[in-house]
Short mmCIF file of C-alpha atoms in Angstrom, two decimals:
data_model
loop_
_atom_site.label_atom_id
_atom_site.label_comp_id
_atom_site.label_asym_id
_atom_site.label_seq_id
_atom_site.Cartn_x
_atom_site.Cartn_y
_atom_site.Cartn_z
CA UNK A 1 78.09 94.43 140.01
CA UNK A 2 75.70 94.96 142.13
CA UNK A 3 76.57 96.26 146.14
CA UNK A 4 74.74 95.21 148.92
CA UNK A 5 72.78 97.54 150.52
CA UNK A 6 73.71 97.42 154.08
CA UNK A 7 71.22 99.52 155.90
CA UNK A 8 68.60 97.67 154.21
CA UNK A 9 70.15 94.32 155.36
CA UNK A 10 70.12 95.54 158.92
CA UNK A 11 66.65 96.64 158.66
CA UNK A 12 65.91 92.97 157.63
CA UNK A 13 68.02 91.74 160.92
CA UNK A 14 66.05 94.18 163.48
CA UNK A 15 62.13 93.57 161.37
CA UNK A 16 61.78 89.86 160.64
CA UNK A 17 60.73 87.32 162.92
CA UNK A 18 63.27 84.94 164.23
CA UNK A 19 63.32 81.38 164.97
CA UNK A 20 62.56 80.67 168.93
CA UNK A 21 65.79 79.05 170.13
CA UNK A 22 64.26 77.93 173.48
CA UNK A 23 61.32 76.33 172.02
CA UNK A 24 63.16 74.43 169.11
CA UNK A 25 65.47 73.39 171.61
CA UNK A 26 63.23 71.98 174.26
CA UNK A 27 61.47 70.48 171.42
CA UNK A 28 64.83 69.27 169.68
CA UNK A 29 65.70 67.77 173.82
CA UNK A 30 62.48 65.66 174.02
CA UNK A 31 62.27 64.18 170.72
CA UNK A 32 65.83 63.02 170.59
CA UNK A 33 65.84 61.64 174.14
CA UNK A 34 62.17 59.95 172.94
CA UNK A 35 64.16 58.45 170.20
CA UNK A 36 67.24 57.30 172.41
CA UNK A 37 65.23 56.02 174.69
CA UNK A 38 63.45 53.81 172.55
CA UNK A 39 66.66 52.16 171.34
CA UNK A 40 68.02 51.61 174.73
CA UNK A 41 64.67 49.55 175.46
CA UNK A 42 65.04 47.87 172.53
CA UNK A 43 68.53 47.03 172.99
CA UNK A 44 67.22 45.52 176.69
CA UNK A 45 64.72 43.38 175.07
CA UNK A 46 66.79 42.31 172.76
CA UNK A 47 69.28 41.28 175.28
CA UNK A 48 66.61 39.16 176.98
CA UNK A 49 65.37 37.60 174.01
CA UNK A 50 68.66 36.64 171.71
CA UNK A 51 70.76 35.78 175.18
CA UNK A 52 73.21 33.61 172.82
CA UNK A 53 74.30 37.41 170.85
CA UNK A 54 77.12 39.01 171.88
CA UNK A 55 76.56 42.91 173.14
CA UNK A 56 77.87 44.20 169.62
CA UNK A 57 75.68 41.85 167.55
CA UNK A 58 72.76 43.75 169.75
CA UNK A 59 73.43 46.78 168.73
CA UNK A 60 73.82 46.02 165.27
CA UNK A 61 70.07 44.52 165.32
CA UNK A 62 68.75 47.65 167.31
CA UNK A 63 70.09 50.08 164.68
CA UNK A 64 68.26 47.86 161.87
CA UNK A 65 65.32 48.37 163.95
CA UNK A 66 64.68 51.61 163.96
CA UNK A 67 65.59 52.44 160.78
CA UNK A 68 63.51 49.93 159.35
CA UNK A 69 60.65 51.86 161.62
CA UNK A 70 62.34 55.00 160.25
CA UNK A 71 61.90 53.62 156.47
CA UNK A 72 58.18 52.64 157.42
CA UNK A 73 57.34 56.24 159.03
CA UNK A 74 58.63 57.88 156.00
CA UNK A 75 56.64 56.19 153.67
CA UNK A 76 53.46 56.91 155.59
CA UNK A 77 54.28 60.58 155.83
CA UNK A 78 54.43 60.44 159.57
CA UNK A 79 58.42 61.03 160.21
CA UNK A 80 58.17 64.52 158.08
CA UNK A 81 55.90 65.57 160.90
CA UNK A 82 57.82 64.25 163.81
CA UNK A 83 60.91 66.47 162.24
CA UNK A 84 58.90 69.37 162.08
CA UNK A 85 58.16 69.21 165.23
CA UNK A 86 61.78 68.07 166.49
CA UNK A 87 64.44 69.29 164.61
CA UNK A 88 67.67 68.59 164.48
CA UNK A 89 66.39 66.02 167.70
CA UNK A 90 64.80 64.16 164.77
CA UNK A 91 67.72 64.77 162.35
CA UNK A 92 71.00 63.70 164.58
CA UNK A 93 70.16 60.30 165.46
CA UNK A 94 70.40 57.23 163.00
CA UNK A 95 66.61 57.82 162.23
CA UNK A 96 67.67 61.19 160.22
CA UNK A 97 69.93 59.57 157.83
CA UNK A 98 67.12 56.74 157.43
CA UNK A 99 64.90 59.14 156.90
CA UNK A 100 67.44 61.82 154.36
CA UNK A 101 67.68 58.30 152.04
CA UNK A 102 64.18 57.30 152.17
CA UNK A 103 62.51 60.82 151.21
CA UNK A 104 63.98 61.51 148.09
CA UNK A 105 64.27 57.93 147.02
CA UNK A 106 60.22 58.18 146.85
CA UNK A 107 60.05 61.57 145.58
CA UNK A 108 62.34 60.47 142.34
CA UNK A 109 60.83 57.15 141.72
CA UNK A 110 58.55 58.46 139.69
CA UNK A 111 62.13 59.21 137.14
CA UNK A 112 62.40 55.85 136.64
CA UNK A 113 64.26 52.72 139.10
CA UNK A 114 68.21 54.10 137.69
CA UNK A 115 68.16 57.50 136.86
CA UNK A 116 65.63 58.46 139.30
CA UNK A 117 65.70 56.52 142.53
CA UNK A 118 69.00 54.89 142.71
CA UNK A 119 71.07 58.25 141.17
CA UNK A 120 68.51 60.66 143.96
CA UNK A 121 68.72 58.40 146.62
CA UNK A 122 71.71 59.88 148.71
CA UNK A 123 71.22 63.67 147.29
CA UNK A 124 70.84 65.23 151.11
CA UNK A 125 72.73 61.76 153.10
CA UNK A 126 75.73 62.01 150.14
CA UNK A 127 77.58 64.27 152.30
CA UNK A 128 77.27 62.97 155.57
CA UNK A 129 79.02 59.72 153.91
CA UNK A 130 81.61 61.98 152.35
CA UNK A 131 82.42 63.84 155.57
CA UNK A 132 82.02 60.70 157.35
CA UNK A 133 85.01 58.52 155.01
CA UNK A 134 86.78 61.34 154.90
CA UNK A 135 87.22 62.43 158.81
CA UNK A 136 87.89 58.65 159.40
CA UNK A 137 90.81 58.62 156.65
CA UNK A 138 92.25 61.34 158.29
CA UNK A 139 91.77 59.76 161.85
CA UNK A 140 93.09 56.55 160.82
CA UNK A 141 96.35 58.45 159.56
CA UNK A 142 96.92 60.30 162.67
CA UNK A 143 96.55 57.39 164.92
CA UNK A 144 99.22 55.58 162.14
CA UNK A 145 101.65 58.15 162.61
CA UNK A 146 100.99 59.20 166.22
CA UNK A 147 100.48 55.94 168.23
CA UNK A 148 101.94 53.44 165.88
CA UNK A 149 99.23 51.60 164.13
CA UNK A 150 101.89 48.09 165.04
CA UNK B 1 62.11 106.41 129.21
CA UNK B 2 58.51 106.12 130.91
CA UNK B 3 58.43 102.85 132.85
CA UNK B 4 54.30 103.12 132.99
CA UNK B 5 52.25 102.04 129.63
CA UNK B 6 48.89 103.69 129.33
CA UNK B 7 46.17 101.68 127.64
CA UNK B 8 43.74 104.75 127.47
CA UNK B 9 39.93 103.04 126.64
CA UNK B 10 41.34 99.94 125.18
CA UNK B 11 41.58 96.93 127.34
CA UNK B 12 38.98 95.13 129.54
CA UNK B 13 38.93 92.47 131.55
CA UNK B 14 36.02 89.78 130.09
CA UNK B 15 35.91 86.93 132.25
CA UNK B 16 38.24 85.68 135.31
CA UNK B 17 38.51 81.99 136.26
CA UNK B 18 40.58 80.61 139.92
CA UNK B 19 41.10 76.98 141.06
CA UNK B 20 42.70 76.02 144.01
CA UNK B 21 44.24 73.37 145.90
CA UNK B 22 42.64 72.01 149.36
CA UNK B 23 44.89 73.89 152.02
CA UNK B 24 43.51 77.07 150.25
CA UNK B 25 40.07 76.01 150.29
CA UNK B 26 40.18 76.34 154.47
CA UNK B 27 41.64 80.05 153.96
CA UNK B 28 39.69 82.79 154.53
CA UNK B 29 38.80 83.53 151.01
CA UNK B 30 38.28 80.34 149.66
CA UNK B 31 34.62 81.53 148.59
CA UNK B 32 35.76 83.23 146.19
CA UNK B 33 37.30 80.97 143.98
CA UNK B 34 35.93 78.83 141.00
CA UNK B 35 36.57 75.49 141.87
CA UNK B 36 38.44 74.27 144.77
CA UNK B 37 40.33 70.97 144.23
CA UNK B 38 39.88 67.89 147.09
CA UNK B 39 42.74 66.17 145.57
CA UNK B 40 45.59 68.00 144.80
CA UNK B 41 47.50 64.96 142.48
CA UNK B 42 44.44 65.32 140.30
CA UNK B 43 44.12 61.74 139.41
CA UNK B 44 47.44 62.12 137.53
CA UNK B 45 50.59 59.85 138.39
CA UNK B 46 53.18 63.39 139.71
CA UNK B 47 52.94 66.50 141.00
CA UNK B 48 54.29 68.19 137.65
CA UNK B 49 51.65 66.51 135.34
CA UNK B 50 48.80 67.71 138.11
CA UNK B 51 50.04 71.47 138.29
CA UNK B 52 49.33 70.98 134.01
CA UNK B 53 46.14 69.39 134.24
CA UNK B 54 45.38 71.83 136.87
CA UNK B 55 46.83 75.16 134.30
CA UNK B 56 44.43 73.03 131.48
CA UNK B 57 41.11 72.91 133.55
CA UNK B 58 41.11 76.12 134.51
CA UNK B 59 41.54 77.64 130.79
CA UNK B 60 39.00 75.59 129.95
CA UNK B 61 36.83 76.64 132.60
CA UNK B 62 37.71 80.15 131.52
CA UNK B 63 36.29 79.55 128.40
CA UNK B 64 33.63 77.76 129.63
CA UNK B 65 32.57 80.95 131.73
CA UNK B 66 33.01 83.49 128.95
CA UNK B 67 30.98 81.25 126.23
CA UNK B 68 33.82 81.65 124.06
CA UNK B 69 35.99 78.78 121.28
CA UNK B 70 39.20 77.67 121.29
CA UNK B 71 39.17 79.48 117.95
CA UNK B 72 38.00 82.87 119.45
CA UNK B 73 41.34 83.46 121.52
CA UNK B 74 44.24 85.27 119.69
CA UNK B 75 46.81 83.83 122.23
CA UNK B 76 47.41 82.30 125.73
CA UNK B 77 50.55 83.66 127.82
CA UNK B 78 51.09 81.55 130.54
CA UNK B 79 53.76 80.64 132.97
CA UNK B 80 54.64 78.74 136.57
CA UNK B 81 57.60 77.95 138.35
CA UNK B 82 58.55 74.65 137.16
CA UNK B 83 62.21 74.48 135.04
CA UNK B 84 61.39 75.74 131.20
CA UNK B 85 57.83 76.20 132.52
CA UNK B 86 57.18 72.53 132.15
CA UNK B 87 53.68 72.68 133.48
CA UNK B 88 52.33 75.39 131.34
CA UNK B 89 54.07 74.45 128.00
CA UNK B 90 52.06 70.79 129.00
CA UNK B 91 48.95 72.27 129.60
CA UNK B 92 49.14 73.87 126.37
CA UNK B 93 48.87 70.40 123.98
CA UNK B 94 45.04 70.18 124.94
CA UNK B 95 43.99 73.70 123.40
CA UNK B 96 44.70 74.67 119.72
CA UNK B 97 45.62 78.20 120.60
CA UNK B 98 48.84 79.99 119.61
CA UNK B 99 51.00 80.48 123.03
CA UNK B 100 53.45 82.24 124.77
CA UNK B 101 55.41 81.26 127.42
CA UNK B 102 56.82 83.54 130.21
CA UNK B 103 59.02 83.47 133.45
CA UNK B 104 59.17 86.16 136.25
CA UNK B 105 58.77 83.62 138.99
CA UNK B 106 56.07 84.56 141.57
CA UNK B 107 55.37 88.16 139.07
CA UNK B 108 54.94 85.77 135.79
CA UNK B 109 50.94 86.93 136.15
CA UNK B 110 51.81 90.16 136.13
CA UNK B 111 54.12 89.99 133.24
CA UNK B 112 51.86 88.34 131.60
CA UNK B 113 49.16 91.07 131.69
CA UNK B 114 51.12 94.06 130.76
CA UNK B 115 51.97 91.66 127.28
CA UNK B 116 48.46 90.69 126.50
CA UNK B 117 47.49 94.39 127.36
CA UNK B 118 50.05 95.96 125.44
CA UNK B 119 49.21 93.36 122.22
CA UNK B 120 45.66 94.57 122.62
CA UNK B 121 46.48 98.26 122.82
CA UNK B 122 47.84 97.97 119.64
CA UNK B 123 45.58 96.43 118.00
CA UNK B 124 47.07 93.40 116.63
CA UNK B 125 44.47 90.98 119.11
CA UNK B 126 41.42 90.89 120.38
CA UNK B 127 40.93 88.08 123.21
CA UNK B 128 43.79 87.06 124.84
CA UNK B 129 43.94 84.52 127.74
CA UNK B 130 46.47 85.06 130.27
CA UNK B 131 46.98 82.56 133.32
CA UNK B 132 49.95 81.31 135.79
CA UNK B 133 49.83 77.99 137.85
CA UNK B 134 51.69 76.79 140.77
CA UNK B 135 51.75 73.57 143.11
CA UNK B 136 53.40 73.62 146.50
CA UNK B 137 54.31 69.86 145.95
CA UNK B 138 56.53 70.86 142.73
CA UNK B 139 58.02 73.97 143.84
CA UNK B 140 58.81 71.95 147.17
CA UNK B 141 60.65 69.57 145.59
CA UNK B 142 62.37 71.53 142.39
CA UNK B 143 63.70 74.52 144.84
CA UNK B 144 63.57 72.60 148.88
CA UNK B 145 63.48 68.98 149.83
CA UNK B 146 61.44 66.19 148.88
CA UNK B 147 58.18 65.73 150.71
CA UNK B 148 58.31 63.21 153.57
CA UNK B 149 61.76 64.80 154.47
CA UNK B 150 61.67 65.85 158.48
CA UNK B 151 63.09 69.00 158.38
CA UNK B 152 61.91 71.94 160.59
CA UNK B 153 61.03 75.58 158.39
CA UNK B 154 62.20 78.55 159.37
CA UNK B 155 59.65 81.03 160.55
CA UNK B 156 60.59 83.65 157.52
CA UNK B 157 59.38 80.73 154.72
CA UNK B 158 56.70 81.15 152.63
CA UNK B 159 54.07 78.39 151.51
CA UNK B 160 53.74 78.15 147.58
CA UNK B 161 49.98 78.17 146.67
CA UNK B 162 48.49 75.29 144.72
CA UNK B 163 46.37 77.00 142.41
CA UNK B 164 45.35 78.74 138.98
CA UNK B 165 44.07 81.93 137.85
CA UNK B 166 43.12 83.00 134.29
CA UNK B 167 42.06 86.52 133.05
CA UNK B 168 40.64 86.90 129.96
CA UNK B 169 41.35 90.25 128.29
CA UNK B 170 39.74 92.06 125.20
CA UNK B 171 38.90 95.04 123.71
CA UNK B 172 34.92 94.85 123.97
CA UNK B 173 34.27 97.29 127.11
CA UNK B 174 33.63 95.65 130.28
CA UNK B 175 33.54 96.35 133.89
CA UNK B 176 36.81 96.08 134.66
CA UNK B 177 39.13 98.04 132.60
CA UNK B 178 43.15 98.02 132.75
CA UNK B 179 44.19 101.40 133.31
CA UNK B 180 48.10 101.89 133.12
CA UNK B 181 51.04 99.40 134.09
CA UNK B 182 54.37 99.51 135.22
CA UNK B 183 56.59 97.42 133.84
CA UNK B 184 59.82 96.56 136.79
CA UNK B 185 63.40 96.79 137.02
CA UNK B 186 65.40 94.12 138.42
CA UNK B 187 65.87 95.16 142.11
CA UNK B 188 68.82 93.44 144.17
CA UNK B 189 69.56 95.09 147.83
CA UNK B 190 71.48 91.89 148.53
CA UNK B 191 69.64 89.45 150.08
CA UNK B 192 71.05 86.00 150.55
CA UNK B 193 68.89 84.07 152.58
CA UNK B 194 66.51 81.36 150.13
CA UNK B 195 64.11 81.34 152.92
CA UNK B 196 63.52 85.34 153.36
CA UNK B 197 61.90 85.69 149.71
CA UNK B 198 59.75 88.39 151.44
CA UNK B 199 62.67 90.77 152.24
CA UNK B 200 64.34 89.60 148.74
CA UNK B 201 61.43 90.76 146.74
CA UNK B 202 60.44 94.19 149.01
CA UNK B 203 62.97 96.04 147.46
CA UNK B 204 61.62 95.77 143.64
CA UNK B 205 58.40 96.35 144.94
CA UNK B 206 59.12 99.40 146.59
CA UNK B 207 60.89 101.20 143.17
CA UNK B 208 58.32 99.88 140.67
CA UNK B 209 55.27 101.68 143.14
CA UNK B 210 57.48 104.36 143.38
CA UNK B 211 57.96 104.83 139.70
CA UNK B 212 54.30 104.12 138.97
CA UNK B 213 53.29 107.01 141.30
CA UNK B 214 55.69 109.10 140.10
CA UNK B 215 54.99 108.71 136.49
CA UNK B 216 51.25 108.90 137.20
CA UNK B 217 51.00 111.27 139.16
CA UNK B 218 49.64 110.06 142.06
CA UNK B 219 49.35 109.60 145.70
CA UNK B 220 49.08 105.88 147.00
CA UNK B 221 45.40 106.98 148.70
CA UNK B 222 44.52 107.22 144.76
CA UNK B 223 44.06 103.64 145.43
CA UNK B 224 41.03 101.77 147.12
CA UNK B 225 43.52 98.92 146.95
CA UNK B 226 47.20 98.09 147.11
CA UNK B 227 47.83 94.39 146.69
CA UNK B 228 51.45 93.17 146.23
CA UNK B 229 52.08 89.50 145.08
CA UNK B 230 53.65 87.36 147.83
CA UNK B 231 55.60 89.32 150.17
CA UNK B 232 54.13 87.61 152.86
CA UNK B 233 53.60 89.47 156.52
CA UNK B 234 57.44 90.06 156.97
CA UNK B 235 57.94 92.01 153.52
CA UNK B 236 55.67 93.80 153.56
CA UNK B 237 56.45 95.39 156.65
CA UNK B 238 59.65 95.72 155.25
CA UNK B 239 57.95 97.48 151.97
CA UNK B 240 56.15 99.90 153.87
CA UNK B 241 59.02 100.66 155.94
CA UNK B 242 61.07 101.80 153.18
CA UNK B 243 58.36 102.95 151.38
CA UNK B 244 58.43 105.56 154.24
CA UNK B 245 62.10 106.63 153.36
CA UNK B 246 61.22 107.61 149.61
CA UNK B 247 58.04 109.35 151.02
CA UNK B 248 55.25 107.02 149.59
CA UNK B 249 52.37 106.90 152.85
CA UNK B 250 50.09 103.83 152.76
CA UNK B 251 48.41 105.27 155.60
CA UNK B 252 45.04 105.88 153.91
CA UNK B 253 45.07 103.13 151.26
CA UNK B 254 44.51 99.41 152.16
CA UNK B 255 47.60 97.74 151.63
CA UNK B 256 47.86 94.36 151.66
CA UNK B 257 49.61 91.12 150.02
CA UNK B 258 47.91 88.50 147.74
CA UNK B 259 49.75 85.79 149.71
CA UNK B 260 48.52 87.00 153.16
CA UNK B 261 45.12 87.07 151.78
CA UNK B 262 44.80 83.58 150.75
CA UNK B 263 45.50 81.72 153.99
CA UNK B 264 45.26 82.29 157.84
CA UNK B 265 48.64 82.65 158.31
CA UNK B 266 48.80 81.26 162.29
CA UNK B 267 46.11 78.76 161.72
CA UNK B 268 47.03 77.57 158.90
CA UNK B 269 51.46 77.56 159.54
CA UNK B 270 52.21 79.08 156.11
CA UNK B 271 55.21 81.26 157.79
CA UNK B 272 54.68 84.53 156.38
CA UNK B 273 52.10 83.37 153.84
CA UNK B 274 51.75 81.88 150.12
CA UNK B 275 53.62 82.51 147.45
CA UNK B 276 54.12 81.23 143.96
CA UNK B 277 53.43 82.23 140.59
CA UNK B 278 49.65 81.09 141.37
CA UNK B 279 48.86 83.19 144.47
CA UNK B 280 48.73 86.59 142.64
CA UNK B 281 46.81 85.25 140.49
CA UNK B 282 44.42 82.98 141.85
CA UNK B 283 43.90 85.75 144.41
CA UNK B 284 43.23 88.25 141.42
CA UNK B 285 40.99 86.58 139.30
CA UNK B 286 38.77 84.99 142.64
CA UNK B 287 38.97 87.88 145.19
CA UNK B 288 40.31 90.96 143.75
CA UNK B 289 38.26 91.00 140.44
CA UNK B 290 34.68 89.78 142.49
CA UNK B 291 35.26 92.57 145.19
CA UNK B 292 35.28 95.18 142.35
CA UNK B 293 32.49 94.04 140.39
CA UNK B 294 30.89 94.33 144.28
CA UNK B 295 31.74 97.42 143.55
CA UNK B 296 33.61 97.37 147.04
CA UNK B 297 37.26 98.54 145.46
CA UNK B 298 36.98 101.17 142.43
CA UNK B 299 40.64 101.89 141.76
CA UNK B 300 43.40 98.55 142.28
CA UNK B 301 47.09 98.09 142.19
CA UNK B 302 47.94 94.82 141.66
CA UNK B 303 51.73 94.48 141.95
CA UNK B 304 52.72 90.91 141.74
CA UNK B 305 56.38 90.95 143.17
CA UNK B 306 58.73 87.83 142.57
CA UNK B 307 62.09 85.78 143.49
CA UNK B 308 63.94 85.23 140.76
CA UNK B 309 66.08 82.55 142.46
CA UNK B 310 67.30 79.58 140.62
CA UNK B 311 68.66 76.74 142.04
CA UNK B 312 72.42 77.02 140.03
CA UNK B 313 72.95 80.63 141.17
CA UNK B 314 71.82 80.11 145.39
CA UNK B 315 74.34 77.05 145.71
CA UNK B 316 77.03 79.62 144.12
CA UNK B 317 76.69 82.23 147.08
CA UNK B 318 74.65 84.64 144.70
CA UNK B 319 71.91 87.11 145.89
CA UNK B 320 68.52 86.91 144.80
CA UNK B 321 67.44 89.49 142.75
CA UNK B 322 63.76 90.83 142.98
CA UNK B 323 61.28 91.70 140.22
CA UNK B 324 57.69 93.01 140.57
CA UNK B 325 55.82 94.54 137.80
CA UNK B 326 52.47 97.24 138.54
CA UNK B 327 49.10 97.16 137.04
CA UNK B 328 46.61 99.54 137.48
CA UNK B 329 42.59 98.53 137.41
CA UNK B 330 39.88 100.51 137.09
CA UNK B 331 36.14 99.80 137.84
CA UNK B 332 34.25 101.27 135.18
#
């Protein structure tokens, strides 16, 4: 087996560039907010055109929205670049899991409709769904047992 | 047992062919090569069947250059960094020429030499071709994430070349002449990180120099040129560094890195540079080999250093284990 060698590893630590924190994070600040700030003026014009929808039924067609935009971006190879430049601002709104489906469905279409696209499709979003299910399982039982689900 | 192979007044260097992809083509020594590509799909419906066409123009080209028939070559040994060399074992159905295929990752080219020199030497073959391909679009989505995914790179990754280079070696003396080569040891100082293939590979590059010296006899100044495979500007700080420690100076030698060579680095936001089983060589046979029939470098080092990562053994918390193999070229 072979043992790390651990002044070497420290070398690595002190030589090597490392990432800038404060400019990813500005960065990471102003595309996110960007692509907030879109949906809440979405979600306002929304609201002044559909005045018969209920708030919920809004926000439902706002989320559609932009990940149909999302979908659309992707294809056109414009959303990689806005991620590159954002970061995990690009990555934690609804727009990242648009974009974590779309991306590797067209990369493995070219395998075939089945065993390409469809079984590729939620390689890096898979999981997000898992963790997601999962933590709300475990929710749901807690608020069963703790605040009486009756 | 000697690591270093001598080939004494046997093997030369014929003919060199290089094809590259467009983001190379902008780098700084994009005059150098062959042929540079404006479409990198090649006409061809994937990225895995254009990294083959592009491995089966430029042996043709090769062949083209050196006047020579399909039935003139002895044997191809390719390689690339697709799983069971796809590309190269595709490449391979257009030419009716006996092959080999190889896989040291990012060093294949320079495993591939030492065979076809060491054939040669012993007088079983006469012409062999050897040549190594890579495309960033395939490595990028067989070892990373598909294209159009928005994900940010770290500042220690590396930028797999798109591009070919094929050597043609023989016996007939030329102007180039293969002098001695090093065959590496698998090297791993523990390095985890996918992204830091520099400081995974820096290591094995280090020992096999070291060992070539050693069992050669020389200083590193013995060389006009040191060029190691794709460290990239991180490694091979790191090389020289603890080159220090075991007492090798590159001081008076020009030391450099294939994959630094081939782009502008800032410009260009490669990270630390190319890498990919096609940078050492496309780099070889366009700049190295025309800068030393210049006559600008007399003695060269080539030392094509690689990752030997595979997908399985990353996602099971294993280190990466470095390879790089030395060959020694001489301008007659």
């Amino acid at each position: 087996m072979n043992e790390p060698n651990k002044e070497y590893l420290k070398l690595i630590k002190e030589k090597m560039p490392k990432t800038k924190h404060f400019s990813t994070i500005v960065r990471a600040f102003i595309i996110g907010g960007l692509i907030c700030c879109i949906g809440e003026a979405l979600n306002d014009i929304y609201g002044l055109i559909f005045k018969t929808l209920s708030e919920d039924e809004i926000k439902s067609i706002v989320t559609i929205t932009i990940i149909l935009i999302t979908a659309i971006l992707t294809s056109f190879g414009i959303y990689d670049k806005i991620g590159n430049f954002g970061g995990a601002g690009s990555i934690i709104p609804i727009t990242g899991f648009a974009n974590a489906v779309v991306s590797p469905a067209i990369e493995h279409k070219k395998e075939g409709i089945i065993l390409g696209l469809c079984s590729n499709m939620f390689k890096i979003a898979g999981p997000i769904i898992v963790v997601g299910i999962t933590s709300s399982i475990c929710v749901g039982i807690f608020v069963l047992f703790f605040k009486g689900a009756f | 047992m000697s690591q270093t192979k001598f080939f004494q007044n046997s093997v030369f260097i014929q003919e060199t062919a290089s094809i590259v992809g467009p983001k190379e083509a902008d780098g700084p020594i994009s005059g150098y090569f062959d042929r540079k590509l404006e479409d990198d799909l090649l006409g061809q419906k994937t990225y895995e069947l254009a990294e083959s066409k592009l491995h089966a123009l430029t042996i043709r080209l090769l062949l083209n250059k050196a006047k020579l028939n399909e039935k003139d070559i002895d044997l191809c040994i390719g390689g690339d960094l697709t799983d069971e060399i796809y590309c190269s074992n595709f490449a391979m159905r257009d030419f009716d020429i006996p092959f080999l295929g190889m896989y040291s990752a990012c060093a294949t080219f320079g495993a591939t030499l030492i065979s076809a020199a060491l054939y040669i030497y012993s007088g079983q073959m006469n012409k062999v071709v050897c040549s190594t391909t890579s495309h960033f679009s395939s490595a990028e989505r067989q070892y990373r994430f598909p294209l159009e995914f928005g994900n940010q790179r770290t500042p220690l990754a590396q930028w797999t070349v798109t591009g070919c280079g094929a050597s043609l070696l023989n016996n007939k003396e030329g102007h180039i002449k293969l002098e001695s080569a090093t065959i590496g040891k698998i090297v791993d100082f523990g390095v985890s990180d996918v992204n830091n293939m520099g400081a995974a590979m820096a290591p094995a590059a280090m020992k096999t120099i070291l060992s070539h010296l050693e069992e050669t006899s020389r200083d590193a100044d013995y060389y006009d040129l040191i060029a190691t495979g794709d460290l990239g500007d991180g490694g091979l700080q790191l090389l020289k560094e603890i080159a220090k420690d075991e007492g090798i100076r590159f001081d008076k030698t020009n030391c450099t890195d294939c994959g630094i060579l081939i782009f502008n680095r800032e410009a260009q936001k490669v990270g630390q540079g190319g890498s990919g089983a096609g940078c050492s060589s496309a780099v070889f046979n366009g700049y190295i080999y025309n800068k030393m029939i210049e006559r600008q470098y007399r003695n060269v080092l080539l030392v094509p250093t690689g990752a030997l990562i595979s997908k399985t053994s990353s996602l099971q918390g294993q280190t990466i284990p470095g390879i790089a193999h030395a060959i020694s070229f001489e301008r007659i």
